[in-house]
PDB file of C-alpha atoms and ligand atoms in Angstrom:
ATOM      1  CA  UNK A   1      94.895 111.338 100.309  1.00  0.00           C
ATOM      2  CA  UNK A   2      95.545 115.156 100.761  1.00  0.00           C
ATOM      3  CA  UNK A   3      99.387 116.787 100.951  1.00  0.00           C
ATOM      4  CA  UNK A   4      98.584 120.010 103.002  1.00  0.00           C
ATOM      5  CA  UNK A   5     100.025 121.802 105.959  1.00  0.00           C
ATOM      6  CA  UNK A   6      99.116 121.192 109.050  1.00  0.00           C
ATOM      7  CA  UNK A   7      99.428 123.649 112.262  1.00  0.00           C
ATOM      8  CA  UNK A   8     100.533 122.411 115.270  1.00  0.00           C
ATOM      9  CA  UNK A   9      98.118 122.814 118.184  1.00  0.00           C
ATOM     10  CA  UNK A  10     100.096 121.423 121.408  1.00  0.00           C
ATOM     11  CA  UNK A  11     103.262 119.456 121.524  1.00  0.00           C
ATOM     12  CA  UNK A  12     104.106 117.631 124.941  1.00  0.00           C
ATOM     13  CA  UNK A  13     105.874 115.203 126.537  1.00  0.00           C
ATOM     14  CA  UNK A  14     103.805 112.734 128.144  1.00  0.00           C
ATOM     15  CA  UNK A  15     106.311 109.695 129.100  1.00  0.00           C
ATOM     16  CA  UNK A  16     109.719 109.103 128.865  1.00  0.00           C
ATOM     17  CA  UNK A  17     110.867 110.127 125.742  1.00  0.00           C
ATOM     18  CA  UNK A  18     107.225 110.134 124.223  1.00  0.00           C
ATOM     19  CA  UNK A  19     105.324 113.128 122.793  1.00  0.00           C
ATOM     20  CA  UNK A  20     101.883 113.784 121.877  1.00  0.00           C
ATOM     21  CA  UNK A  21     100.980 116.231 119.262  1.00  0.00           C
ATOM     22  CA  UNK A  22      97.784 117.688 118.158  1.00  0.00           C
ATOM     23  CA  UNK A  23      97.730 118.873 114.401  1.00  0.00           C
ATOM     24  CA  UNK A  24      95.192 120.759 113.088  1.00  0.00           C
ATOM     25  CA  UNK A  25      94.287 119.469 109.678  1.00  0.00           C
ATOM     26  CA  UNK A  26      90.555 118.843 109.197  1.00  0.00           C
ATOM     27  CA  UNK A  27      90.763 117.976 105.602  1.00  0.00           C
ATOM     28  CA  UNK A  28      92.818 114.667 106.506  1.00  0.00           C
ATOM     29  CA  UNK A  29      90.966 113.781 110.234  1.00  0.00           C
ATOM     30  CA  UNK A  30      87.528 113.680 108.880  1.00  0.00           C
ATOM     31  CA  UNK A  31      88.388 111.187 106.081  1.00  0.00           C
ATOM     32  CA  UNK A  32      90.793 109.273 108.258  1.00  0.00           C
ATOM     33  CA  UNK A  33      89.950 105.537 109.543  1.00  0.00           C
ATOM     34  CA  UNK A  34      91.748 103.764 113.003  1.00  0.00           C
ATOM     35  CA  UNK A  35      95.206 102.001 111.605  1.00  0.00           C
ATOM     36  CA  UNK A  36      95.594 104.880 108.572  1.00  0.00           C
ATOM     37  CA  UNK A  37      99.168 106.899 108.647  1.00  0.00           C
ATOM     38  CA  UNK A  38     100.238 110.244 107.910  1.00  0.00           C
ATOM     39  CA  UNK A  39     103.587 111.400 106.445  1.00  0.00           C
ATOM     40  CA  UNK A  40     105.032 114.448 108.240  1.00  0.00           C
ATOM     41  CA  UNK A  41     107.635 116.797 107.604  1.00  0.00           C
ATOM     42  CA  UNK A  42     109.197 116.961 110.960  1.00  0.00           C
ATOM     43  CA  UNK A  43     111.445 120.084 110.155  1.00  0.00           C
ATOM     44  CA  UNK A  44     111.802 123.887 108.466  1.00  0.00           C
ATOM     45  CA  UNK A  45     111.761 123.434 104.864  1.00  0.00           C
ATOM     46  CA  UNK A  46     113.446 120.561 103.209  1.00  0.00           C
ATOM     47  CA  UNK A  47     115.686 119.655 106.448  1.00  0.00           C
ATOM     48  CA  UNK A  48     115.638 116.959 106.805  1.00  0.00           C
ATOM     49  CA  UNK A  49     114.516 115.769 103.372  1.00  0.00           C
ATOM     50  CA  UNK A  50     112.369 112.840 104.201  1.00  0.00           C
ATOM     51  CA  UNK A  51     109.185 112.852 105.893  1.00  0.00           C
ATOM     52  CA  UNK A  52     108.100 110.382 108.775  1.00  0.00           C
ATOM     53  CA  UNK A  53     105.229 107.914 108.974  1.00  0.00           C
ATOM     54  CA  UNK A  54     103.242 108.338 112.148  1.00  0.00           C
ATOM     55  CA  UNK A  55     100.175 106.205 112.765  1.00  0.00           C
ATOM     56  CA  UNK A  56      97.134 108.484 113.632  1.00  0.00           C
ATOM     57  CA  UNK A  57      96.513 108.249 117.293  1.00  0.00           C
ATOM     58  CA  UNK A  58      93.097 110.219 117.552  1.00  0.00           C
ATOM     59  CA  UNK A  59      90.681 112.683 116.886  1.00  0.00           C
ATOM     60  CA  UNK A  60      91.271 116.012 119.031  1.00  0.00           C
ATOM     61  CA  UNK A  61      88.000 117.680 118.860  1.00  0.00           C
ATOM     62  CA  UNK A  62      86.174 118.265 115.289  1.00  0.00           C
ATOM     63  CA  UNK A  63      89.550 119.146 113.077  1.00  0.00           C
ATOM     64  CA  UNK A  64      92.555 117.988 115.063  1.00  0.00           C
ATOM     65  CA  UNK A  65      94.225 114.670 114.999  1.00  0.00           C
ATOM     66  CA  UNK A  66      96.840 113.177 117.545  1.00  0.00           C
ATOM     67  CA  UNK A  67     100.113 111.828 116.585  1.00  0.00           C
ATOM     68  CA  UNK A  68     101.909 109.623 119.703  1.00  0.00           C
ATOM     69  CA  UNK A  69     105.798 109.728 119.072  1.00  0.00           C
ATOM     70  CA  UNK A  70     108.993 108.606 120.608  1.00  0.00           C
ATOM     71  CA  UNK A  71     112.097 110.542 119.997  1.00  0.00           C
ATOM     72  CA  UNK A  72     114.114 107.752 118.461  1.00  0.00           C
ATOM     73  CA  UNK A  73     116.912 109.712 116.452  1.00  0.00           C
ATOM     74  CA  UNK A  74     117.340 113.604 114.640  1.00  0.00           C
ATOM     75  CA  UNK A  75     114.182 113.818 112.991  1.00  0.00           C
ATOM     76  CA  UNK A  76     111.893 112.962 116.071  1.00  0.00           C
ATOM     77  CA  UNK A  77     113.865 115.298 118.109  1.00  0.00           C
ATOM     78  CA  UNK A  78     113.308 118.242 115.568  1.00  0.00           C
ATOM     79  CA  UNK A  79     110.182 117.330 115.673  1.00  0.00           C
ATOM     80  CA  UNK A  80     109.849 117.398 119.719  1.00  0.00           C
ATOM     81  CA  UNK A  81     110.604 121.066 119.308  1.00  0.00           C
ATOM     82  CA  UNK A  82     108.106 121.924 116.954  1.00  0.00           C
ATOM     83  CA  UNK A  83     106.209 125.017 118.770  1.00  0.00           C
ATOM     84  CA  UNK A  84     102.343 125.487 118.652  1.00  0.00           C
ATOM     85  CA  UNK A  85     101.963 127.554 115.581  1.00  0.00           C
ATOM     86  CA  UNK A  86     104.248 125.762 113.433  1.00  0.00           C
ATOM     87  CA  UNK A  87     102.874 124.413 110.148  1.00  0.00           C
ATOM     88  CA  UNK A  88     104.163 120.971 109.058  1.00  0.00           C
ATOM     89  CA  UNK A  89     103.738 119.094 105.871  1.00  0.00           C
ATOM     90  CA  UNK A  90     101.314 116.187 105.992  1.00  0.00           C
ATOM     91  CA  UNK A  91     100.329 113.641 103.674  1.00  0.00           C
ATOM     92  CA  UNK A  92      97.643 111.454 104.289  1.00  0.00           C
ATOM     93  CA  UNK A  93      95.549 109.809 105.393  1.00  0.00           C
ATOM     94  CA  UNK A  94      97.243 106.761 103.836  1.00  0.00           C
ATOM     95  CA  UNK A  95      97.222 103.316 103.958  1.00  0.00           C
ATOM     96  CA  UNK A  96      94.402 100.575 104.881  1.00  0.00           C
ATOM     97  CA  UNK A  97      93.001 100.557 108.440  1.00  0.00           C
ATOM     98  CA  UNK A  98      91.488  98.022 110.778  1.00  0.00           C
ATOM     99  CA  UNK A  99      88.306  96.893 110.030  1.00  0.00           C
ATOM    100  CA  UNK A 100      85.759  97.707 112.793  1.00  0.00           C
ATOM    101  CA  UNK A 101      84.774  94.532 114.855  1.00  0.00           C
ATOM    102  CA  UNK A 102      80.964  93.602 114.151  1.00  0.00           C
ATOM    103  CA  UNK A 103      78.754  94.376 116.923  1.00  0.00           C
ATOM    104  CA  UNK A 104      78.576  91.896 119.554  1.00  0.00           C
ATOM    105  CA  UNK A 105      82.274  90.751 119.379  1.00  0.00           C
ATOM    106  CA  UNK A 106      84.857  91.757 121.977  1.00  0.00           C
ATOM    107  CA  UNK A 107      87.592  93.530 120.732  1.00  0.00           C
ATOM    108  CA  UNK A 108      91.088  92.623 122.663  1.00  0.00           C
ATOM    109  CA  UNK A 109      93.493  95.345 121.411  1.00  0.00           C
ATOM    110  CA  UNK A 110      97.148  94.616 121.900  1.00  0.00           C
ATOM    111  CA  UNK A 111      99.788  97.150 122.014  1.00  0.00           C
ATOM    112  CA  UNK A 112     103.420  97.232 122.641  1.00  0.00           C
ATOM    113  CA  UNK A 113     105.387 100.407 123.087  1.00  0.00           C
ATOM    114  CA  UNK A 114     103.817 102.981 120.470  1.00  0.00           C
ATOM    115  CA  UNK A 115     101.833 100.328 119.089  1.00  0.00           C
ATOM    116  CA  UNK A 116      99.104 101.819 121.382  1.00  0.00           C
ATOM    117  CA  UNK A 117      98.744 105.164 118.829  1.00  0.00           C
ATOM    118  CA  UNK A 118      96.573 103.141 116.309  1.00  0.00           C
ATOM    119  CA  UNK A 119      94.588 101.165 118.889  1.00  0.00           C
ATOM    120  CA  UNK A 120      93.716 104.290 120.560  1.00  0.00           C
ATOM    121  CA  UNK A 121      91.958 105.812 117.793  1.00  0.00           C
ATOM    122  CA  UNK A 122      90.453 102.744 117.131  1.00  0.00           C
ATOM    123  CA  UNK A 123      88.880 102.639 120.859  1.00  0.00           C
ATOM    124  CA  UNK A 124      87.770 105.861 120.117  1.00  0.00           C
ATOM    125  CA  UNK A 125      85.951 104.983 117.067  1.00  0.00           C
ATOM    126  CA  UNK A 126      84.089 102.078 118.505  1.00  0.00           C
ATOM    127  CA  UNK A 127      80.176 102.605 118.919  1.00  0.00           C
ATOM    128  CA  UNK A 128      79.432 103.153 122.530  1.00  0.00           C
ATOM    129  CA  UNK A 129      77.690  99.690 123.175  1.00  0.00           C
ATOM    130  CA  UNK A 130      80.722  97.874 121.660  1.00  0.00           C
ATOM    131  CA  UNK A 131      82.967  95.938 124.430  1.00  0.00           C
ATOM    132  CA  UNK A 132      86.754  96.552 123.964  1.00  0.00           C
ATOM    133  CA  UNK A 133      89.621  95.500 126.227  1.00  0.00           C
ATOM    134  CA  UNK A 134      92.817  97.136 125.927  1.00  0.00           C
ATOM    135  CA  UNK A 135      96.176  95.326 126.743  1.00  0.00           C
ATOM    136  CA  UNK A 136      99.499  97.426 126.731  1.00  0.00           C
ATOM    137  CA  UNK A 137     103.401  96.239 126.883  1.00  0.00           C
ATOM    138  CA  UNK A 138     106.048  98.876 128.029  1.00  0.00           C
ATOM    139  CA  UNK A 139     109.594  98.422 128.622  1.00  0.00           C
ATOM    140  CA  UNK A 140     109.571 100.099 131.965  1.00  0.00           C
ATOM    141  CA  UNK A 141     106.998 102.463 134.215  1.00  0.00           C
ATOM    142  CA  UNK A 142     108.357 105.544 133.125  1.00  0.00           C
ATOM    143  CA  UNK A 143     107.423 104.870 129.409  1.00  0.00           C
ATOM    144  CA  UNK A 144     103.934 103.669 130.539  1.00  0.00           C
ATOM    145  CA  UNK A 145     101.285 106.512 128.996  1.00  0.00           C
ATOM    146  CA  UNK A 146      99.340 108.180 131.378  1.00  0.00           C
ATOM    147  CA  UNK A 147      95.540 108.220 130.828  1.00  0.00           C
ATOM    148  CA  UNK A 148      95.598 111.762 132.371  1.00  0.00           C
ATOM    149  CA  UNK A 149      97.120 113.102 129.080  1.00  0.00           C
ATOM    150  CA  UNK A 150      95.510 110.843 126.843  1.00  0.00           C
ATOM    151  CA  UNK A 151      91.660 111.057 126.945  1.00  0.00           C
ATOM    152  CA  UNK A 152      90.818 108.296 125.116  1.00  0.00           C
ATOM    153  CA  UNK A 153      92.936 105.825 127.019  1.00  0.00           C
ATOM    154  CA  UNK A 154      90.886 103.690 129.074  1.00  0.00           C
ATOM    155  CA  UNK A 155      91.610 103.951 132.879  1.00  0.00           C
ATOM    156  CA  UNK A 156      90.926 100.244 133.133  1.00  0.00           C
ATOM    157  CA  UNK A 157      93.667  99.119 130.636  1.00  0.00           C
ATOM    158  CA  UNK A 158      96.050  95.902 131.370  1.00  0.00           C
ATOM    159  CA  UNK A 159      99.323  96.777 131.481  1.00  0.00           C
ATOM    160  CA  UNK A 160     102.853  94.677 131.611  1.00  0.00           C
ATOM    161  CA  UNK A 161     106.302  95.560 131.829  1.00  0.00           C
ATOM    162  CA  UNK A 162     109.524  94.279 131.038  1.00  0.00           C
ATOM    163  CA  UNK A 163     110.977  95.068 134.026  1.00  0.00           C
ATOM    164  CA  UNK A 164     108.126  94.198 136.348  1.00  0.00           C
ATOM    165  CA  UNK A 165     108.218  97.932 137.592  1.00  0.00           C
ATOM    166  CA  UNK A 166     104.541  98.558 137.034  1.00  0.00           C
ATOM    167  CA  UNK A 167     101.664  95.901 136.184  1.00  0.00           C
ATOM    168  CA  UNK A 168     102.444  92.599 135.348  1.00  0.00           C
ATOM    169  CA  UNK A 169     106.071  91.537 134.904  1.00  0.00           C
ATOM    170  CA  UNK A 170     106.470  90.352 131.470  1.00  0.00           C
ATOM    171  CA  UNK A 171     105.432  90.937 127.851  1.00  0.00           C
ATOM    172  CA  UNK A 172     101.848  91.805 127.141  1.00  0.00           C
ATOM    173  CA  UNK A 173     101.403  88.611 124.785  1.00  0.00           C
ATOM    174  CA  UNK A 174     101.548  86.873 128.374  1.00  0.00           C
ATOM    175  CA  UNK A 175      98.582  89.229 129.335  1.00  0.00           C
ATOM    176  CA  UNK A 176      96.569  88.316 126.005  1.00  0.00           C
ATOM    177  CA  UNK A 177      97.639  84.397 126.618  1.00  0.00           C
ATOM    178  CA  UNK A 178      96.043  84.809 130.255  1.00  0.00           C
ATOM    179  CA  UNK A 179      92.731  86.412 128.901  1.00  0.00           C
ATOM    180  CA  UNK A 180      92.222  83.917 126.378  1.00  0.00           C
ATOM    181  CA  UNK A 181      92.698  80.827 129.125  1.00  0.00           C
ATOM    182  CA  UNK A 182      90.360  82.654 131.540  1.00  0.00           C
ATOM    183  CA  UNK A 183      87.591  82.691 128.646  1.00  0.00           C
ATOM    184  CA  UNK A 184      85.206  80.028 129.207  1.00  0.00           C
ATOM    185  CA  UNK A 185      81.922  81.358 128.095  1.00  0.00           C
ATOM    186  CA  UNK A 186      81.191  79.582 124.692  1.00  0.00           C
ATOM    187  CA  UNK A 187      79.048  82.724 123.662  1.00  0.00           C
ATOM    188  CA  UNK A 188      82.083  85.047 124.127  1.00  0.00           C
ATOM    189  CA  UNK A 189      83.130  86.024 120.466  1.00  0.00           C
ATOM    190  CA  UNK A 190      86.648  87.490 120.120  1.00  0.00           C
ATOM    191  CA  UNK A 191      88.612  89.944 117.456  1.00  0.00           C
ATOM    192  CA  UNK A 192      91.857  90.624 117.929  1.00  0.00           C
ATOM    193  CA  UNK A 193      93.742  93.912 116.835  1.00  0.00           C
ATOM    194  CA  UNK A 194      97.500  94.250 117.592  1.00  0.00           C
ATOM    195  CA  UNK A 195     100.404  96.733 116.853  1.00  0.00           C
ATOM    196  CA  UNK A 196     103.758  96.580 118.033  1.00  0.00           C
ATOM    197  CA  UNK A 197     107.375  95.181 117.577  1.00  0.00           C
ATOM    198  CA  UNK A 198     107.241  92.246 115.143  1.00  0.00           C
ATOM    199  CA  UNK A 199     108.079  89.040 117.539  1.00  0.00           C
ATOM    200  CA  UNK A 200     105.045  90.308 119.725  1.00  0.00           C
ATOM    201  CA  UNK A 201     103.096  90.644 116.375  1.00  0.00           C
ATOM    202  CA  UNK A 202     104.089  87.017 115.577  1.00  0.00           C
ATOM    203  CA  UNK A 203     103.279  85.668 119.093  1.00  0.00           C
ATOM    204  CA  UNK A 204      99.640  87.630 118.897  1.00  0.00           C
ATOM    205  CA  UNK A 205      99.486  85.983 115.509  1.00  0.00           C
ATOM    206  CA  UNK A 206     100.231  82.473 116.960  1.00  0.00           C
ATOM    207  CA  UNK A 207      97.474  82.658 119.904  1.00  0.00           C
ATOM    208  CA  UNK A 208      94.862  84.200 118.108  1.00  0.00           C
ATOM    209  CA  UNK A 209      95.251  81.073 115.031  1.00  0.00           C
ATOM    210  CA  UNK A 210      95.374  78.488 117.943  1.00  0.00           C
ATOM    211  CA  UNK A 211      92.369  79.516 119.012  1.00  0.00           C
ATOM    212  CA  UNK A 212      90.710  80.337 115.565  1.00  0.00           C
ATOM    213  CA  UNK A 213      90.249  83.739 116.628  1.00  0.00           C
ATOM    214  CA  UNK A 214      89.980  86.059 113.852  1.00  0.00           C
ATOM    215  CA  UNK A 215      93.359  88.686 114.001  1.00  0.00           C
ATOM    216  CA  UNK A 216      94.387  91.748 112.371  1.00  0.00           C
ATOM    217  CA  UNK A 217      97.922  93.083 112.792  1.00  0.00           C
ATOM    218  CA  UNK A 218      99.494  96.543 112.055  1.00  0.00           C
ATOM    219  CA  UNK A 219     102.823  96.273 111.075  1.00  0.00           C
ATOM    220  CA  UNK A 220     105.707  98.692 111.633  1.00  0.00           C
ATOM    221  CA  UNK A 221     107.912  99.329 109.016  1.00  0.00           C
ATOM    222  CA  UNK A 222     110.711 101.744 107.806  1.00  0.00           C
ATOM    223  CA  UNK A 223     108.851 104.024 105.133  1.00  0.00           C
ATOM    224  CA  UNK A 224     110.624 106.173 102.740  1.00  0.00           C
ATOM    225  CA  UNK A 225     107.673 107.347 100.475  1.00  0.00           C
ATOM    226  CA  UNK A 226     104.897 105.840 101.894  1.00  0.00           C
ATOM    227  CA  UNK A 227     102.642 105.752  98.906  1.00  0.00           C
ATOM    228  CA  UNK A 228     104.101 102.511  97.202  1.00  0.00           C
ATOM    229  CA  UNK A 229     107.000 104.039  95.049  1.00  0.00           C
ATOM    230  CA  UNK A 230     110.376 102.924  96.638  1.00  0.00           C
ATOM    231  CA  UNK A 231     109.605  99.198  97.868  1.00  0.00           C
ATOM    232  CA  UNK A 232     111.250 100.107 101.252  1.00  0.00           C
ATOM    233  CA  UNK A 233     108.793  98.615 102.818  1.00  0.00           C
ATOM    234  CA  UNK A 234     107.867  95.000 101.907  1.00  0.00           C
ATOM    235  CA  UNK A 235     107.174  92.191 103.837  1.00  0.00           C
ATOM    236  CA  UNK A 236     107.133  88.459 102.901  1.00  0.00           C
ATOM    237  CA  UNK A 237     103.746  87.376 102.455  1.00  0.00           C
ATOM    238  CA  UNK A 238     102.247  83.856 102.979  1.00  0.00           C
ATOM    239  CA  UNK A 239     102.137  81.520  99.975  1.00  0.00           C
ATOM    240  CA  UNK A 240      98.543  81.654 100.261  1.00  0.00           C
ATOM    241  CA  UNK A 241      98.638  85.272  99.149  1.00  0.00           C
ATOM    242  CA  UNK A 242      99.439  84.545  95.446  1.00  0.00           C
ATOM    243  CA  UNK A 243     102.637  86.965  95.611  1.00  0.00           C
ATOM    244  CA  UNK A 244     105.812  87.295  97.362  1.00  0.00           C
ATOM    245  CA  UNK A 245     105.563  90.770  98.975  1.00  0.00           C
ATOM    246  CA  UNK A 246     103.051  92.867 100.734  1.00  0.00           C
ATOM    247  CA  UNK A 247     103.930  96.669 100.994  1.00  0.00           C
ATOM    248  CA  UNK A 248     103.288  97.877 104.502  1.00  0.00           C
ATOM    249  CA  UNK A 249     102.386 101.537 103.093  1.00  0.00           C
ATOM    250  CA  UNK A 250      99.999 100.656 100.549  1.00  0.00           C
ATOM    251  CA  UNK A 251      98.508  97.338 101.530  1.00  0.00           C
ATOM    252  CA  UNK A 252      98.619  97.807 104.994  1.00  0.00           C
ATOM    253  CA  UNK A 253      99.691  98.540 107.418  1.00  0.00           C
ATOM    254  CA  UNK A 254      96.979  96.587 108.953  1.00  0.00           C
ATOM    255  CA  UNK A 255      96.793  93.108 107.605  1.00  0.00           C
ATOM    256  CA  UNK A 256      94.947  90.024 108.163  1.00  0.00           C
ATOM    257  CA  UNK A 257      97.130  88.020 110.509  1.00  0.00           C
ATOM    258  CA  UNK A 258      97.587  85.211 108.071  1.00  0.00           C
ATOM    259  CA  UNK A 259      98.639  87.216 105.106  1.00  0.00           C
ATOM    260  CA  UNK A 260     101.891  87.497 106.670  1.00  0.00           C
ATOM    261  CA  UNK A 261     104.628  85.356 106.138  1.00  0.00           C
ATOM    262  CA  UNK A 262     105.825  85.435 109.916  1.00  0.00           C
ATOM    263  CA  UNK A 263     108.846  83.059 109.950  1.00  0.00           C
ATOM    264  CA  UNK A 264     110.554  85.314 107.522  1.00  0.00           C
ATOM    265  CA  UNK A 265     110.556  88.590 109.321  1.00  0.00           C
TER     266      UNK A 265
HETATM  267 FE1  FES B 301     107.779 103.285  99.902  1.00  0.00          FE
HETATM  268 FE2  FES B 301     105.898 101.467 101.088  1.00  0.00          FE
HETATM  269  S1  FES B 301     107.589 103.531 101.724  1.00  0.00           S
HETATM  270  S2  FES B 301     107.083 101.638  98.855  1.00  0.00           S
END
């Protein structure tokens, strides 16, 4: 883990309220794994004081790191105005990422909204012969990530929108359920990796559990410190874990789905 300055390479709007930022930070991207995150200073100096956590969305060239974010408040609004050349405080890589699927398995990557970000890094990191299918859910068509802006977003991704304005009308979990229903070949061996809102992850975990499919989930949480010091990111653990809480920043953000006590979230 390093605490260094990253230089903004570009920072552009790619969908409604959604931005893609490239950061030159070779020391961090070269040791990052899919599912890990950074804590990024979003303004000049100490304003605002706290850094914000962002999943690493992928590599950009040799030395660049991609961050995909939605403007949801003052901090991310400030970030959206950071010009190329600005230097931002960057702490990372943090947390535990996805275990890469073993050869021969079919990765079903399921993302809701900004939950696409770590999954895109995961897909970018797969070996060329690895089979993967991406399913993404958005509230409406204007929030859909365009593959023209994200070179590592596969064009064949299955899309669902809450309002039916594009793709499947409904939730991304319905896409997953339908995909699993179509699965009849006994030699298909799946692994599921998912990131998104908690209700979505709970449904993904339930579908995976019904089918006895290994499932890793990347949890989103409020994070003040990102390094296990503030307790602000604790979520209840399944009783089988032998302890009451899991810290999303330090032990996650990626967990085996059965590690989480879903009913308490
Ligand atoms: Fe502070 Fe996890 S964010 S303990």
